[in-house]
Amino acid sequence: MAEEQLSRLQQRFVRPTGINDAYDTLERHNIVFLRGTPGNGRTTAAKVLLRELPRGSGAFKEIAPDPDGQSPELLTPELVGEGDRMLLDLTEAEEDMWTRYHDQLPGFHKVLLDKRSFLAVVLPQPYADGLSPDFAAYRKPVNRPDDLEVIARHLRVRGIDTRDCRQAPRELTLYLANQPPMRELARLADIILEARETAEPEDSFPDWCRRAIAAEKIRAEEVNDFVPALRAGSQRALLLTVAMLHGAPADAIHRAAAILQRNLRIAGDDRPLLEHQSLMERLHEVGASRNDAACVHFDKLRYDHAVRHYFWRNMPDLRRPLRDWVEETLGLPQFPKEHQKALVVRFAELCALTEDADRLADLAWDWAEQPTDQTHTRAAVEWLSWGVRNEHEPTSRHFRSAIYAWATHRLEPSMRQVLIDVCLNTMAFTHPEQAVVRLHHLARREPWSKAGSRNSARRVLLALVAMDTRLRLYLLYRLAVLAPQTGEARQQAADTSLFLGLLMMPSRPEHVLLQLTSTRLWLSKCWTNVLRWFSSEDWLPHLKRWVAAVDSAEDPDLVHHALDVLVDASAKNYPALRQIYLTVRKSLSAAKAERLLSRVGEVQRERPPRQAGSKKGTQS
């Protein structure tokens, strides 16, 4: 979890009653289970509690549950670092997923205690009462915070004086009486801020609130009355264009409206040009105007949102033509990139209202299939990034699943680059381990000619894990434990190449990789694959680098572990074992070389004798 994200959450967090008890439980017992009504901010509370713990060397980490091997494996002890603070959000978990995690928690709790790490579990409401009696004392409620204080806190963080926020108007009181989810309160705070920016100087907090709530409720009613009275197709085309491109330059809106009018076969004005209405006149007819920066806005707050929803919900046959119009509008030369992103997000939000979540991500595939068109490639990246960042977890999960499914197949270069960009610039911050999984699959299927390019999946994956030790550990886990499951020689060779890339990172073999028996086994397995798939000319430079790192280590146990890994990896490969021994003799002290020779003797004695009469060339 990104530190900036956590800091922003903590600044806006309003502590509900009883939350201190949950913190004390987490601090004393290294684990806490949070339960509460959906919409009360359970997941946010868990993140804030983890951040409030005393800072240590560990990292913030979200264990993102996801089916079908698309996320990190369940609670793997070897992937827990010293002092890690972890979140396991099971709010959307079905019964089978809940059972699988729940059954691993007792053993995992011991790992937390041993490593002085912490875990906050957000319980799924249907199964919260099914928590094991051993953990019942660690289950704590997340109560609803004060709604008005939540809004005030959001405004205060944005630099607004909130001393008069307790003067809530009746409209706001009625709105809060329905107990909307915390995310709706955050959205309302944003709308109140918009209302303040366009308010009169003498207006106060109650006035801003009335305008904001009116923008949510009354705007829809106004649009429902306004559009049917607007009979001309050209006027409706301009109205919808302004709503979709709200805030864009006037020239872009003029051209986009003409495209929509043409695509919908709406007759144009056949009079001479000088007899046409000016753009300013036409904008006035639909309730919009152009500001000093020549950008177009509706005069009423949130009117664009209501107009978009009106056309989408009431004119279903317009949806496909609107998609075609979006694709064409994105390519307009006078359309700035920031407004291209806004158009993609607005269209995505509309599609999410009616489209099946399983099919929402598919549009990105169509856009990415236009390899010579960078505009639509950027749109595909933005579309998928919107889905991954989506606060609605099922939607986000569907997008991540689609990316996973695509990453496990051979792709055209344009689509592969789209997925790489989304993994690196979005998923790496929201679901870092899942980004590693998808980049790993992309790297496995990457053409060898592309593997060394600047934006290749292999290079991006190695750059991502280089920034975070726990991600390096996770990639090593996948290379050693999961990679052998594939029978494709090419993919195994690609995994071996990735391991060599890990070794080439500017750091010596780390204690975290060599201190644990399990991680030493992973290293040994990966070295075995190196010796199997590459010639000595290829692996010898990496071996020398490993040996040089061993020579600079001061911890004798670390030296022994590093040498043992090499011997274990080459135990059944005598030519490689001989080369390793010769390299060590030339590079290390006599004592260290003697240690290696002693370990070689142990391995040879442990090796079972060959059976008389065995077939020549047969390997065990």
XYZ file of C-alpha atoms in Angstrom:
620
model
C 0.000 0.000 0.000
C 1.441 3.359 -1.001
C 2.482 5.575 1.897
C 0.856 8.603 0.264
C -2.449 6.716 0.039
C -2.317 5.747 3.709
C -1.423 9.259 4.805
C -4.365 10.690 2.870
C -6.716 8.160 4.487
C -5.451 8.953 7.969
C -5.941 12.689 7.473
C -9.580 12.164 6.527
C -10.348 9.456 9.069
C -12.862 10.231 11.833
C -12.383 7.878 14.777
C -15.612 6.055 15.676
C -16.384 4.959 19.216
C -14.551 1.797 20.240
C -11.779 2.066 17.660
C -9.118 2.475 20.381
C -10.027 -0.957 21.723
C -9.396 -2.401 18.274
C -6.013 -0.668 18.139
C -5.001 -2.023 21.560
C -5.938 -5.544 20.451
C -3.864 -5.252 17.297
C -0.851 -3.858 19.142
C -0.910 -6.441 21.947
C -1.840 -9.577 20.017
C -0.550 -8.749 16.509
C -3.970 -9.498 15.020
C -7.436 -7.965 15.021
C -10.694 -8.923 13.301
C -12.961 -6.026 12.354
C -16.678 -6.401 11.804
C -19.370 -3.852 11.051
C -22.152 -2.747 8.776
C -21.137 -2.318 5.103
C -20.513 1.346 4.381
C -19.218 2.147 7.885
C -15.612 2.376 6.726
C -14.323 -0.984 7.978
C -11.519 -1.299 5.445
C -10.407 2.300 5.928
C -10.363 1.748 9.697
C -8.140 -1.309 9.241
C -5.650 0.622 7.108
C -5.505 3.501 9.574
C -4.974 1.153 12.540
C -2.054 -0.469 10.734
C -0.520 2.887 9.954
C -0.850 4.064 13.553
C 1.341 1.217 14.803
C 4.906 2.142 15.787
C 7.047 2.375 12.676
C 9.479 -0.479 12.093
C 11.428 -1.975 9.243
C 8.411 -3.803 7.831
C 6.199 -2.757 4.952
C 2.515 -2.045 4.563
C 1.063 -4.936 2.597
C -2.417 -5.874 1.435
C -3.109 -9.567 0.990
C -5.627 -9.301 -1.819
C -7.861 -12.393 -1.952
C -8.537 -13.465 -5.498
C -9.541 -16.871 -6.910
C -7.857 -19.108 -9.473
C -4.252 -18.337 -8.601
C -4.476 -14.754 -9.811
C -3.123 -13.318 -6.554
C -0.466 -14.276 -4.045
C -1.037 -17.683 -2.557
C -2.899 -17.858 0.722
C -1.116 -17.020 3.940
C 2.443 -18.047 3.034
C 4.731 -17.608 6.086
C 7.885 -17.191 3.989
C 6.409 -14.076 2.374
C 6.003 -12.296 5.729
C 8.781 -9.859 6.576
C 9.965 -8.750 9.984
C 7.595 -6.073 11.275
C 5.223 -6.175 8.283
C 1.784 -4.602 8.706
C -0.744 -6.477 6.617
C -4.377 -6.075 5.637
C -6.620 -8.984 4.677
C -9.912 -7.608 3.367
C -12.467 -10.428 3.155
C -15.584 -8.249 2.910
C -16.442 -9.681 -0.528
C -15.332 -13.256 0.203
C -17.655 -16.132 -0.594
C -17.977 -19.028 1.830
C -15.289 -21.222 0.236
C -12.712 -18.427 0.212
C -13.594 -17.465 3.788
C -13.147 -21.082 4.909
C -9.755 -21.429 3.193
C -8.358 -18.315 4.844
C -10.001 -18.985 8.204
C -8.442 -22.462 8.436
C -4.936 -21.030 7.954
C -5.248 -18.245 10.529
C -4.185 -20.160 13.680
C -0.838 -21.176 12.179
C -0.384 -17.777 10.588
C -0.938 -16.033 13.923
C 2.123 -17.817 15.285
C 4.128 -16.516 12.331
C 2.955 -12.979 13.163
C 4.112 -13.337 16.754
C 7.486 -14.801 15.760
C 8.171 -12.047 13.229
C 6.599 -9.240 15.281
C 4.284 -8.535 12.345
C 0.658 -7.422 12.392
C -2.510 -8.450 10.541
C -5.869 -6.656 10.393
C -8.657 -8.828 8.997
C -11.887 -7.245 7.746
C -14.542 -9.909 8.206
C -17.257 -10.755 5.678
C -20.555 -9.809 7.290
C -22.344 -13.149 6.576
C -19.611 -15.185 8.275
C -18.400 -12.829 11.015
C -20.084 -14.938 13.707
C -18.314 -18.057 12.446
C -14.907 -16.919 13.657
C -13.018 -19.548 15.643
C -13.490 -19.272 19.443
C -9.702 -18.925 19.708
C -9.988 -15.532 18.013
C -13.316 -14.372 19.462
C -11.584 -12.009 21.901
C -9.803 -10.320 18.998
C -13.023 -9.514 17.099
C -13.890 -5.823 17.414
C -16.724 -3.737 15.967
C -16.270 -0.782 13.652
C -19.056 1.633 14.544
C -20.313 4.393 12.306
C -18.457 7.674 12.859
C -20.196 11.019 13.158
C -21.437 11.798 9.626
C -21.170 15.552 9.906
C -17.641 15.317 11.261
C -16.694 13.083 8.298
C -17.797 15.789 5.867
C -16.102 18.495 7.914
C -12.843 16.541 8.041
C -12.801 16.133 4.261
C -13.317 19.864 3.832
C -10.756 20.751 6.495
C -8.090 18.714 4.730
C -8.835 20.754 1.596
C -8.128 23.965 3.492
C -11.726 25.004 4.253
C -12.603 26.732 7.529
C -15.125 24.333 9.070
C -16.013 26.189 12.268
C -19.589 26.744 11.096
C -20.066 23.163 9.816
C -22.221 22.347 12.818
C -24.884 24.656 11.374
C -26.209 21.876 9.167
C -29.191 22.872 7.018
C -32.318 20.739 7.034
C -31.503 19.310 3.590
C -28.198 17.922 4.855
C -29.785 16.516 8.011
C -32.369 14.639 5.939
C -29.656 13.327 3.617
C -27.572 12.020 6.529
C -30.605 10.391 8.144
C -30.417 7.674 5.459
C -26.882 6.774 6.637
C -25.185 6.771 3.222
C -21.880 4.837 2.906
C -18.686 6.636 3.863
C -17.599 6.833 0.214
C -20.844 8.737 -0.559
C -20.043 11.208 2.209
C -16.594 11.720 0.698
C -18.196 12.342 -2.688
C -20.685 14.783 -1.160
C -17.798 16.666 0.433
C -16.233 17.046 -3.021
C -19.515 18.406 -4.389
C -19.808 20.840 -1.453
C -16.325 22.060 -2.331
C -17.417 22.555 -5.958
C -20.445 24.495 -4.731
C -18.234 26.726 -2.592
C -15.964 27.533 -5.539
C -18.904 28.832 -7.585
C -20.810 30.431 -4.671
C -21.362 34.104 -3.907
C -18.920 35.698 -1.428
C -21.633 36.078 1.231
C -22.660 32.391 1.061
C -21.828 30.118 4.000
C -21.595 26.392 4.712
C -25.399 25.857 4.815
C -25.692 27.513 1.390
C -22.962 25.278 -0.059
C -24.694 22.205 1.335
C -28.063 23.148 -0.158
C -26.488 23.635 -3.583
C -24.554 20.356 -3.342
C -27.596 18.298 -2.342
C -29.665 20.019 -4.993
C -27.005 19.083 -7.502
C -27.524 15.417 -6.594
C -31.320 15.283 -6.392
C -32.863 18.259 -8.122
C -30.544 18.195 -11.172
C -31.950 14.870 -12.321
C -35.480 16.255 -12.105
C -34.473 19.375 -14.024
C -32.889 17.344 -16.807
C -35.928 15.060 -16.979
C -38.019 18.148 -17.745
C -35.498 19.951 -19.953
C -34.467 17.293 -22.491
C -37.977 16.336 -23.727
C -38.659 20.017 -24.370
C -35.469 20.262 -26.419
C -36.874 18.905 -29.681
C -34.103 19.643 -32.203
C -31.634 16.803 -32.680
C -28.746 19.251 -33.148
C -29.499 20.794 -29.748
C -29.574 17.415 -28.035
C -26.317 16.456 -29.744
C -24.665 19.602 -28.387
C -26.174 19.051 -24.922
C -24.790 15.499 -24.752
C -21.420 16.585 -26.140
C -21.021 19.278 -23.484
C -21.954 16.748 -20.802
C -19.397 14.215 -22.031
C -16.613 16.772 -22.597
C -17.467 19.098 -19.717
C -14.650 21.595 -19.197
C -13.015 20.964 -22.587
C -12.035 23.740 -25.035
C -14.881 25.198 -27.069
C -13.301 24.229 -30.411
C -13.110 20.568 -29.368
C -16.754 20.615 -28.277
C -17.831 22.249 -31.541
C -16.098 19.577 -33.640
C -17.191 16.685 -31.401
C -20.828 17.845 -31.562
C -20.604 17.938 -35.363
C -19.259 14.346 -35.359
C -22.102 13.144 -33.126
C -24.681 14.938 -35.272
C -23.240 13.398 -38.437
C -23.022 9.867 -36.948
C -26.644 10.024 -35.784
C -27.725 11.340 -39.208
C -29.097 14.559 -37.804
C -29.599 17.094 -40.570
C -27.260 20.059 -40.450
C -27.991 23.714 -41.039
C -28.018 24.169 -44.819
C -28.104 27.948 -44.673
C -25.022 30.022 -45.589
C -22.368 29.934 -42.848
C -22.802 33.554 -41.849
C -26.482 32.868 -41.140
C -25.704 30.030 -38.714
C -26.104 30.511 -35.006
C -22.878 31.269 -33.202
C -21.468 28.667 -30.840
C -22.167 31.003 -27.927
C -25.854 31.190 -28.880
C -26.129 27.436 -29.241
C -24.436 26.856 -25.893
C -26.823 29.266 -24.229
C -29.787 27.261 -25.545
C -28.561 24.148 -23.691
C -27.649 25.956 -20.473
C -23.885 26.135 -21.039
C -21.383 28.931 -21.457
C -17.728 29.537 -22.308
C -15.411 30.939 -19.638
C -12.428 33.265 -20.024
C -10.166 30.298 -20.823
C -12.463 29.351 -23.747
C -13.575 26.176 -21.964
C -17.235 25.145 -21.855
C -19.191 24.478 -18.655
C -22.807 24.116 -17.687
C -24.052 26.972 -15.548
C -25.563 24.628 -12.939
C -23.511 22.485 -10.596
C -23.360 18.755 -11.512
C -25.655 19.332 -14.495
C -23.226 17.427 -16.743
C -23.537 14.340 -14.536
C -27.354 14.431 -14.711
C -27.377 14.910 -18.502
C -25.031 11.963 -19.115
C -27.131 9.679 -16.932
C -30.373 10.816 -18.579
C -29.281 9.923 -22.106
C -27.648 6.657 -21.051
C -30.604 5.367 -19.060
C -33.436 6.645 -21.261
C -32.008 6.033 -24.734
C -30.493 2.518 -24.762
C -30.186 2.498 -28.559
C -27.813 5.454 -28.259
C -25.177 3.485 -26.302
C -23.385 1.809 -29.208
C -23.305 4.982 -31.362
C -22.007 6.850 -28.319
C -19.157 4.368 -28.003
C -18.252 4.883 -31.664
C -18.395 8.644 -31.105
C -16.057 8.388 -28.089
C -13.532 6.467 -30.185
C -13.642 9.078 -32.954
C -13.597 12.047 -30.585
C -10.473 10.772 -28.819
C -8.604 11.246 -32.085
C -9.451 14.921 -32.507
C -6.177 16.897 -32.857
C -7.509 19.821 -30.791
C -8.530 17.578 -27.888
C -6.031 17.851 -24.971
C -4.764 14.645 -23.325
C -6.164 15.490 -19.895
C -9.634 15.810 -21.406
C -9.152 12.547 -23.305
C -8.645 10.841 -19.923
C -11.739 12.531 -18.501
C -13.829 11.357 -21.474
C -12.658 7.746 -21.029
C -13.502 7.802 -17.312
C -16.946 9.352 -17.885
C -17.794 6.790 -20.527
C -16.549 3.979 -18.284
C -18.778 5.202 -15.449
C -21.771 5.140 -17.791
C -20.995 1.651 -19.026
C -20.707 0.429 -15.434
C -24.330 1.442 -14.864
C -25.698 -1.176 -17.251
C -22.940 -3.429 -18.580
C -22.161 -6.796 -17.071
C -18.962 -6.471 -15.043
C -17.435 -9.443 -16.883
C -17.625 -7.543 -20.185
C -16.651 -4.095 -18.971
C -12.946 -4.588 -19.622
C -13.410 -5.827 -23.191
C -13.481 -2.368 -24.748
C -9.807 -1.939 -23.855
C -9.026 -4.917 -26.072
C -10.739 -3.275 -29.055
C -8.899 -0.004 -28.521
C -5.525 -1.679 -28.045
C -5.999 -3.592 -31.315
C -5.296 -0.330 -33.168
C -1.483 -0.523 -32.926
C -0.698 2.568 -34.993
C -3.054 4.776 -33.008
C -1.374 5.955 -29.796
C -4.490 7.859 -28.769
C -6.571 4.712 -28.500
C -3.693 2.832 -26.876
C -3.617 5.502 -24.162
C -7.394 5.214 -23.877
C -7.089 1.458 -23.347
C -4.558 2.050 -20.568
C -6.803 4.625 -18.926
C -9.873 2.381 -19.213
C -8.161 -0.556 -17.522
C -6.550 1.705 -14.911
C -9.964 3.113 -14.036
C -11.262 -0.414 -13.549
C -8.346 -1.527 -11.379
C -8.631 1.595 -9.177
C -12.401 1.279 -8.883
C -13.668 1.563 -5.302
C -16.323 -1.058 -6.059
C -14.282 -4.171 -5.286
C -16.237 -6.569 -7.568
C -15.617 -4.238 -10.520
C -11.930 -3.941 -9.691
C -11.683 -7.707 -9.299
C -13.271 -8.309 -12.720
C -10.780 -5.951 -14.372
C -7.835 -7.596 -12.623
C -9.139 -11.008 -13.687
C -9.418 -9.864 -17.309
C -5.837 -8.580 -17.242
C -4.712 -11.900 -15.776
C -6.544 -13.889 -18.465
C -4.985 -11.803 -21.265
C -1.510 -11.973 -19.720
C -1.544 -15.772 -19.827
C -1.861 -15.820 -23.637
C 0.274 -14.665 -26.543
C -0.631 -11.078 -27.376
C -0.074 -8.542 -30.099
C 2.643 -6.006 -29.183
C 0.142 -3.178 -28.676
C -1.997 -5.113 -26.183
C 1.049 -6.436 -24.370
C 2.335 -2.878 -23.925
C -1.064 -1.739 -22.607
C -1.005 -4.432 -19.937
C 2.594 -3.634 -18.989
C 1.692 0.051 -18.527
C -1.347 -0.752 -16.369
C 0.609 -3.181 -14.197
C 3.501 -0.778 -13.658
C 1.665 2.527 -13.239
C -1.570 1.439 -11.547
C -1.660 -2.108 -10.222
C 1.830 -1.845 -8.739
C 0.397 0.711 -6.295
C -3.005 -0.855 -5.639
C -2.184 -4.602 -5.815
C 1.610 -4.963 -6.111
C 1.833 -8.766 -5.810
C -0.867 -9.154 -8.455
C 1.126 -6.802 -10.694
C 4.115 -9.150 -10.268
C 1.952 -12.149 -11.228
C 0.709 -10.544 -14.433
C 4.088 -9.148 -15.463
C 5.583 -12.583 -14.820
C 3.103 -14.193 -17.219
C 3.758 -11.484 -19.809
C 7.512 -11.965 -19.486
C 7.160 -15.744 -19.949
C 5.371 -15.263 -23.271
C 7.430 -12.368 -24.541
C 9.291 -12.864 -27.832
C 13.011 -13.225 -27.166
C 13.708 -10.325 -29.503
C 11.570 -8.052 -27.304
C 12.816 -9.252 -23.892
C 15.677 -6.768 -23.866
C 13.710 -3.750 -25.065
C 13.214 -0.754 -22.826
C 9.540 -1.397 -22.092
C 9.589 -5.191 -22.114
C 7.667 -7.069 -19.445
C 10.917 -8.638 -18.211
C 12.680 -5.305 -17.696
C 9.609 -3.694 -16.111
C 9.108 -6.651 -13.758
C 12.725 -6.611 -12.610
C 12.606 -2.833 -12.135
C 9.440 -3.165 -10.056
C 10.766 -5.839 -7.701
C 14.115 -4.038 -7.388
C 12.333 -1.313 -5.415
C 10.862 -3.654 -2.809
C 12.549 -6.593 -1.071
C 9.257 -8.345 -0.349
C 8.367 -8.234 -4.063
C 11.764 -9.725 -4.889
C 11.018 -12.462 -2.368
C 7.625 -13.051 -3.927
C 9.043 -13.285 -7.451
C 11.674 -15.724 -6.202
C 8.872 -17.791 -4.648
C 7.043 -17.913 -7.964
C 10.196 -18.830 -9.896
C 11.155 -21.632 -7.490
C 7.821 -23.020 -6.319
C 5.307 -22.293 -9.075
C 7.457 -22.336 -12.213
C 8.146 -26.094 -12.225
C 4.412 -26.695 -12.679
C 4.695 -25.702 -16.328
C 6.007 -28.219 -18.804
C 6.932 -25.683 -21.482
C 10.685 -25.520 -21.939
C 10.493 -21.981 -23.250
C 8.683 -20.714 -20.159
C 11.130 -22.462 -17.856
C 13.994 -20.852 -19.736
C 12.272 -17.475 -19.393
C 11.922 -18.016 -15.631
C 15.590 -18.914 -15.387
C 16.489 -15.734 -17.243
C 14.388 -13.754 -14.760
C 16.276 -15.333 -11.867
C 19.573 -14.286 -13.426
C 18.109 -10.795 -13.718
C 17.414 -10.844 -9.998
C 21.031 -11.794 -9.345
C 22.271 -8.894 -11.477
C 20.547 -6.333 -9.277
C 23.028 -4.022 -7.531
C 22.916 -5.730 -4.126
C 24.562 -8.753 -2.567
C 22.586 -11.847 -1.577
C 20.308 -10.541 1.149
C 19.988 -11.979 4.619
C 16.255 -12.405 4.189
C 16.872 -14.784 1.287
C 19.597 -16.805 2.966
C 18.615 -17.008 6.612
C 15.512 -19.139 6.180
C 15.704 -22.790 5.185
C 12.750 -22.372 2.815
C 14.209 -19.420 0.926
C 17.597 -21.139 0.611
C 15.738 -24.036 -0.957
C 14.130 -21.617 -3.450
C 17.535 -20.198 -4.352
C 18.961 -23.679 -4.804
C 16.080 -24.692 -7.105
C 16.571 -21.590 -9.244
C 20.334 -22.168 -9.468
C 19.623 -25.780 -10.497
C 17.512 -24.465 -13.382
C 20.277 -22.041 -14.355
C 22.793 -24.878 -14.584
C 20.276 -26.978 -16.544
C 19.078 -24.432 -19.097
C 22.188 -22.337 -19.762
C 25.716 -23.093 -20.825
C 28.622 -22.355 -18.495
C 29.493 -19.355 -20.671
C 26.117 -17.847 -19.798
C 25.973 -18.616 -16.085
C 29.643 -18.231 -15.163
C 29.527 -14.374 -14.971
C 26.559 -14.629 -12.616
C 28.349 -17.225 -10.533
C 31.381 -14.942 -10.210
C 29.118 -12.098 -9.117
C 27.501 -14.347 -6.481
C 30.920 -15.492 -5.241
C 32.195 -11.911 -5.095
C 29.197 -10.951 -2.975
C 29.935 -13.879 -0.671
C 33.530 -12.744 -0.321
C 32.421 -9.298 0.862
C 30.033 -10.673 3.481
C 31.147 -10.368 7.098
C 28.643 -12.799 8.587
C 30.218 -16.304 8.454
C 26.793 -17.955 8.548
C 25.759 -15.954 5.497
C 28.885 -17.120 3.677
C 28.195 -20.745 4.535
C 24.569 -20.498 3.465
C 25.482 -18.904 0.128
C 28.057 -21.616 -0.635
C 25.644 -24.358 0.444
C 23.063 -23.067 -2.028
C 25.565 -23.490 -4.883
C 26.565 -26.987 -3.829
C 22.974 -28.140 -3.373
C 22.076 -26.748 -6.807
C 24.928 -28.592 -8.573
C 24.953 -31.820 -6.544
C 23.779 -33.893 -9.517
C 25.642 -31.888 -12.149
C 29.339 -32.781 -11.763
C 30.698 -30.569 -14.556
C 28.941 -27.569 -13.010
C 30.050 -28.543 -9.505
C 33.645 -28.727 -10.682
C 33.391 -25.285 -12.318
C 31.885 -23.827 -9.147
C 34.686 -25.265 -7.022
C 37.392 -23.919 -9.343
C 35.777 -20.467 -9.318
C 35.585 -20.440 -5.526
C 39.229 -21.508 -5.188
C 40.341 -18.662 -7.426
C 38.135 -16.004 -5.833
C 37.797 -16.766 -2.118
C 40.109 -17.364 0.784
C 41.482 -20.821 1.476
C 39.187 -21.186 4.496
C 36.066 -20.442 2.443
C 37.186 -22.746 -0.349
C 37.777 -25.461 2.224
C 34.260 -24.927 3.529
C 32.909 -25.461 0.031
C 34.988 -28.604 -0.472
C 33.763 -29.988 2.855
C 30.158 -29.376 1.824
C 30.792 -31.080 -1.543
C 32.054 -34.146 0.311
C 28.910 -34.205 2.462
C 26.669 -34.070 -0.595
C 28.568 -36.838 -2.337
C 28.320 -39.073 0.726
C 24.567 -38.390 0.932
C 24.134 -39.341 -2.732
C 22.826 -42.941 -3.029
C 25.157 -45.334 -4.863
C 24.327 -46.264 -8.428
C 22.576 -49.598 -8.851
C 24.583 -52.248 -10.635
C 23.328 -52.809 -14.152
C 21.500 -49.503 -14.422
C 20.966 -48.234 -17.915
C 23.605 -45.888 -19.181
C 22.536 -42.290 -19.255
C 19.511 -42.787 -17.004
C 19.101 -39.962 -14.497
C 17.218 -40.064 -11.208
